[in-house]
CSV table of C-alpha atoms in Angstrom, one decimal:
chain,number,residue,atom,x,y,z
A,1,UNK,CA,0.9,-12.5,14.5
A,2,UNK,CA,3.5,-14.6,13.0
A,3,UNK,CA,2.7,-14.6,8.9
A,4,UNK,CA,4.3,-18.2,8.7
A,5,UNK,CA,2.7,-19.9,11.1
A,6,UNK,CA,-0.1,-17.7,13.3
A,7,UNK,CA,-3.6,-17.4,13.5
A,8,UNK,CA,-4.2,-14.3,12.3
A,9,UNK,CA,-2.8,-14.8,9.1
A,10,UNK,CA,-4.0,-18.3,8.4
A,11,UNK,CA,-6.2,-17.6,5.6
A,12,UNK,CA,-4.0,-15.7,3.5
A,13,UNK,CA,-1.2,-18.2,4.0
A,14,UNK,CA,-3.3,-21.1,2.7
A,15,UNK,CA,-4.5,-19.3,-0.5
A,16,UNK,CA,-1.0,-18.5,-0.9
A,17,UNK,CA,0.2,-22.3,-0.6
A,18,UNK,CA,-3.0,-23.7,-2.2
A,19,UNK,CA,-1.9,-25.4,-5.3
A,20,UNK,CA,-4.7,-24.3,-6.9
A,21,UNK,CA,-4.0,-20.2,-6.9
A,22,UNK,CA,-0.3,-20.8,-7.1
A,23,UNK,CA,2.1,-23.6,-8.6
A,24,UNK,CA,2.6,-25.2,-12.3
A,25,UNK,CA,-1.2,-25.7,-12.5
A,26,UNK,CA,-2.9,-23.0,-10.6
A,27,UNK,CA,-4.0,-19.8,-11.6
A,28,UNK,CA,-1.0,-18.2,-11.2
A,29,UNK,CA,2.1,-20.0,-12.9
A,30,UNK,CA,4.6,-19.2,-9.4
A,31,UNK,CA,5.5,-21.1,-6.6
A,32,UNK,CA,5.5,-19.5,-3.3
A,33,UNK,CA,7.3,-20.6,-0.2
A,34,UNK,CA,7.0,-19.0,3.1
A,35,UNK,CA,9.5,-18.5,5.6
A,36,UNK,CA,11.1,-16.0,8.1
A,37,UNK,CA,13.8,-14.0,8.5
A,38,UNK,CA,15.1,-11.5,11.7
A,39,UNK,CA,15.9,-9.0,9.1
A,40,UNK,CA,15.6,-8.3,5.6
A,41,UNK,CA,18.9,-8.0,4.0
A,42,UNK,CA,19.9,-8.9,-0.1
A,43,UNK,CA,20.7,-12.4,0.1
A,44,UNK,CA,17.6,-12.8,1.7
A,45,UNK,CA,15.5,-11.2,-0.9
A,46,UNK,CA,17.5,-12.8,-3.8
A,47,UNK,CA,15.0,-14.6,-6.2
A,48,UNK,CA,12.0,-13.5,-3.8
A,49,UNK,CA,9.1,-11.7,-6.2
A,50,UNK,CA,7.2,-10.6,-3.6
A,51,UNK,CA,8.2,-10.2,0.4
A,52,UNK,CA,5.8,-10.0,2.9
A,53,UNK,CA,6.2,-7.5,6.5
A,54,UNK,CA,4.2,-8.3,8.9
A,55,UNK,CA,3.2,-6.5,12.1
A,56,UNK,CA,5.7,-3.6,10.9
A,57,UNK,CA,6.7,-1.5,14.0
A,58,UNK,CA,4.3,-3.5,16.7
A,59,UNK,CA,7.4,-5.1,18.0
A,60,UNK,CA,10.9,-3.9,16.1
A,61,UNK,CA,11.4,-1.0,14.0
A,62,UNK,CA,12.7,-1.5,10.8
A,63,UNK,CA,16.7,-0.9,10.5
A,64,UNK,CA,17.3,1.8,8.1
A,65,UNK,CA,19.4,-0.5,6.3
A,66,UNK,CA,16.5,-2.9,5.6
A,67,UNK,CA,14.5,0.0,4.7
A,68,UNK,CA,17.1,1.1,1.9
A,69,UNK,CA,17.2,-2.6,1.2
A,70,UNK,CA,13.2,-3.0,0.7
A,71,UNK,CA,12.9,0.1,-1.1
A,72,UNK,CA,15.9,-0.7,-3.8
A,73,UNK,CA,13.9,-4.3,-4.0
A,74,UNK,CA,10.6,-2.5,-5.0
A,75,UNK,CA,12.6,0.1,-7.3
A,76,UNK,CA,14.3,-3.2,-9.1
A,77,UNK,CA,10.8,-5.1,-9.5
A,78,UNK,CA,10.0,-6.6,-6.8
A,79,UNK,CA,6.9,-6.6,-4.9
A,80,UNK,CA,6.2,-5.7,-1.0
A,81,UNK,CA,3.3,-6.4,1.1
A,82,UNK,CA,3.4,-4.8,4.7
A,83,UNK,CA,1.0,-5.0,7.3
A,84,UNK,CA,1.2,-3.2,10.6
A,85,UNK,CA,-0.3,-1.1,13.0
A,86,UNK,CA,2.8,1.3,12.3
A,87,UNK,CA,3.3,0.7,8.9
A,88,UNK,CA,1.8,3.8,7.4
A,89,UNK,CA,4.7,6.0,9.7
A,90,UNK,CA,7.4,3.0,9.3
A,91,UNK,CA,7.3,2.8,5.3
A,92,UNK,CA,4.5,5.6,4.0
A,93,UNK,CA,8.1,8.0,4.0
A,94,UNK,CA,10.2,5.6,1.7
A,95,UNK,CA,7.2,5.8,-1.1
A,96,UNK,CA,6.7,9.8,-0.2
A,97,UNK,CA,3.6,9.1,1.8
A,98,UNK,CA,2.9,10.5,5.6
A,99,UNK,CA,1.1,9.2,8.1
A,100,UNK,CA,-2.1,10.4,9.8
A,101,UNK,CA,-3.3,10.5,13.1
A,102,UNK,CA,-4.3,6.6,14.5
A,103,UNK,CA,-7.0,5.2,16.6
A,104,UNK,CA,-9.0,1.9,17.1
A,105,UNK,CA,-11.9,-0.1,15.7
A,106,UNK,CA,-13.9,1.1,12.1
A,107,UNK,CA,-15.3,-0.8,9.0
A,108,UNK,CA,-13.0,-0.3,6.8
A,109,UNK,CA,-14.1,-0.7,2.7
A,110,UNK,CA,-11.9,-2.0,-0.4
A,111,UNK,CA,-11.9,1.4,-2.5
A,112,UNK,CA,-13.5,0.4,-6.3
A,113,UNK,CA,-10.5,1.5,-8.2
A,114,UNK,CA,-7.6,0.5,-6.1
A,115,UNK,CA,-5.4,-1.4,-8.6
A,116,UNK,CA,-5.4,-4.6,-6.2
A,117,UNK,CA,-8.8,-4.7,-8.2
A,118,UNK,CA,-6.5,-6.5,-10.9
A,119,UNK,CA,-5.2,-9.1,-9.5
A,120,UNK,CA,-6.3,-12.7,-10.5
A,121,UNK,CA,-8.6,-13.1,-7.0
A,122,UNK,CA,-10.2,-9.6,-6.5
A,123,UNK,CA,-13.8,-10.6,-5.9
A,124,UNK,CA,-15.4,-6.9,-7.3
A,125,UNK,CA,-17.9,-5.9,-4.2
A,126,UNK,CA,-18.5,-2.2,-3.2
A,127,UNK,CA,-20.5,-3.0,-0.2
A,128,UNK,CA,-17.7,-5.4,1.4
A,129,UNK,CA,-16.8,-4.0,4.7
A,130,UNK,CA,-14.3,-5.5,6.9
A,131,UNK,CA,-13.6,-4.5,10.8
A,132,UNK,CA,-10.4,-3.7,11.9
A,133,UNK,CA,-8.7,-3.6,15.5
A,134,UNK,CA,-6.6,-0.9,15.2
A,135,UNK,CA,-6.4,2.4,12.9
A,136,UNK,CA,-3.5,3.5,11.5
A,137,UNK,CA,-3.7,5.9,8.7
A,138,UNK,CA,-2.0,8.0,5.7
A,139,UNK,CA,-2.3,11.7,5.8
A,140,UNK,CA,-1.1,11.6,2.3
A,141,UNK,CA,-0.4,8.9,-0.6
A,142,UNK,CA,2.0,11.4,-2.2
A,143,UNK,CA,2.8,11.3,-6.6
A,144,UNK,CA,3.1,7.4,-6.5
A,145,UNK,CA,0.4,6.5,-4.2
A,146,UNK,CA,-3.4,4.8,-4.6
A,147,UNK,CA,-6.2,4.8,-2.2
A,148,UNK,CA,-6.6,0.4,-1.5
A,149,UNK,CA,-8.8,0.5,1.8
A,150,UNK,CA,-10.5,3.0,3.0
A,151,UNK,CA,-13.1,4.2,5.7
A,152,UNK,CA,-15.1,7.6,5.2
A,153,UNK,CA,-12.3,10.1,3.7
A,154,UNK,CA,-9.4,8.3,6.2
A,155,UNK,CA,-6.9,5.9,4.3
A,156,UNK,CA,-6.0,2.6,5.8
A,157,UNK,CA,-4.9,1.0,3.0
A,158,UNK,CA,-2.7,2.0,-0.1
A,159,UNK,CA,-0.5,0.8,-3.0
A,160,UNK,CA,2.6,2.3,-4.2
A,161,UNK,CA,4.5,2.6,-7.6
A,162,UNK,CA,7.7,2.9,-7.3
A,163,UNK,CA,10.5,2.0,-10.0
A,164,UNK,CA,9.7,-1.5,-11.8
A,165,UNK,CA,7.9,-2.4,-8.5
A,166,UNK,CA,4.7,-2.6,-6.0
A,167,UNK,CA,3.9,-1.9,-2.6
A,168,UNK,CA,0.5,-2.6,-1.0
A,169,UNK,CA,0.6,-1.5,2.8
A,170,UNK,CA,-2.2,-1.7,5.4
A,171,UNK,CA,-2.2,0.0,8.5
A,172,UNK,CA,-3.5,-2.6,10.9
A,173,UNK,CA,-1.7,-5.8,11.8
A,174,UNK,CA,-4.6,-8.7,11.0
């Protein structure tokens, strides 16, 4: 489950490096570069828009420091996506969310007004459902949270406000 280089995220890593989406030409005017780190720290995330963590918790926990660290990023502007099987529990707190009870295998659904909805590739589709392996969930999104993925009334998806930044973070891993 390595985002730079495993299966599992293949797909989103080559719309991210497809010239096309992103570069001087594509739809979005940014270049993105993937790499990986063994902790996320300031130098790391200086100049970094956006910083991906994958597969939160399903192998290390989070230092607190790099959870102060992520947070202050977001606060200051920048953008975090995190995916993980623990992730709701592991960063749902930071953004005053809680996590719900987890278990395995649903179709989840995109909710119709998450704000993902405006980004530049949302494909607008109320019957897409997607399967996934393992459930974690939020209990509660809290002031500065919005319902992204969903299945029945459980949330397995969910972006947060917070300062002059974004955070989109999914519950499953893949």
């Amino acid at each position: 489950f390595n985002f730079a280089t495993g299966d599992a995220y293949q797909e989103i890593r080559e719309a991210l490096l497809n010239l096309d989406n992103f570069g001087p030409n594509g739809v979005v005017d940014r270049e993105v570069m993937i790499f990986t780190t063994p902790q996320f720290s300031d130098e790391i995330l200086q100049g970094i828009d956006i910083a991906v963590a994958r597969n939160v918790a399903s192998g290390r926990l989070l230092w607190i420091s790099e959870k102060a660290i992520l947070l202050s990023f977001v606060e200051n502007g920048g953008g975090l996506i995190a995916f993980g099987n623990d992730s709701a529990e592991e960063l749902g707190p930071m953004f005053g969310a809680t996590a719900g009870i987890q278990s395995r295998w649903v179709y989840a659904k995109i909710d119709p007004f998450t704000p993902l909805r405006d980004g530049p590739f949302f494909i607008p589709n109320v019957n897409f459902s997607f399967q996934t392996g393992y459930r974690g969930r939020f209990a509660s999104l809290g002031p500065n949270g919005t319902v992204a993925i969903r299945y029945s009334s459980q949330i397995l998806g969910a972006t947060f406000t917070q300062g002059e930044g974004r955070a989109a973070i999914f519950t499953d891993r893949k």
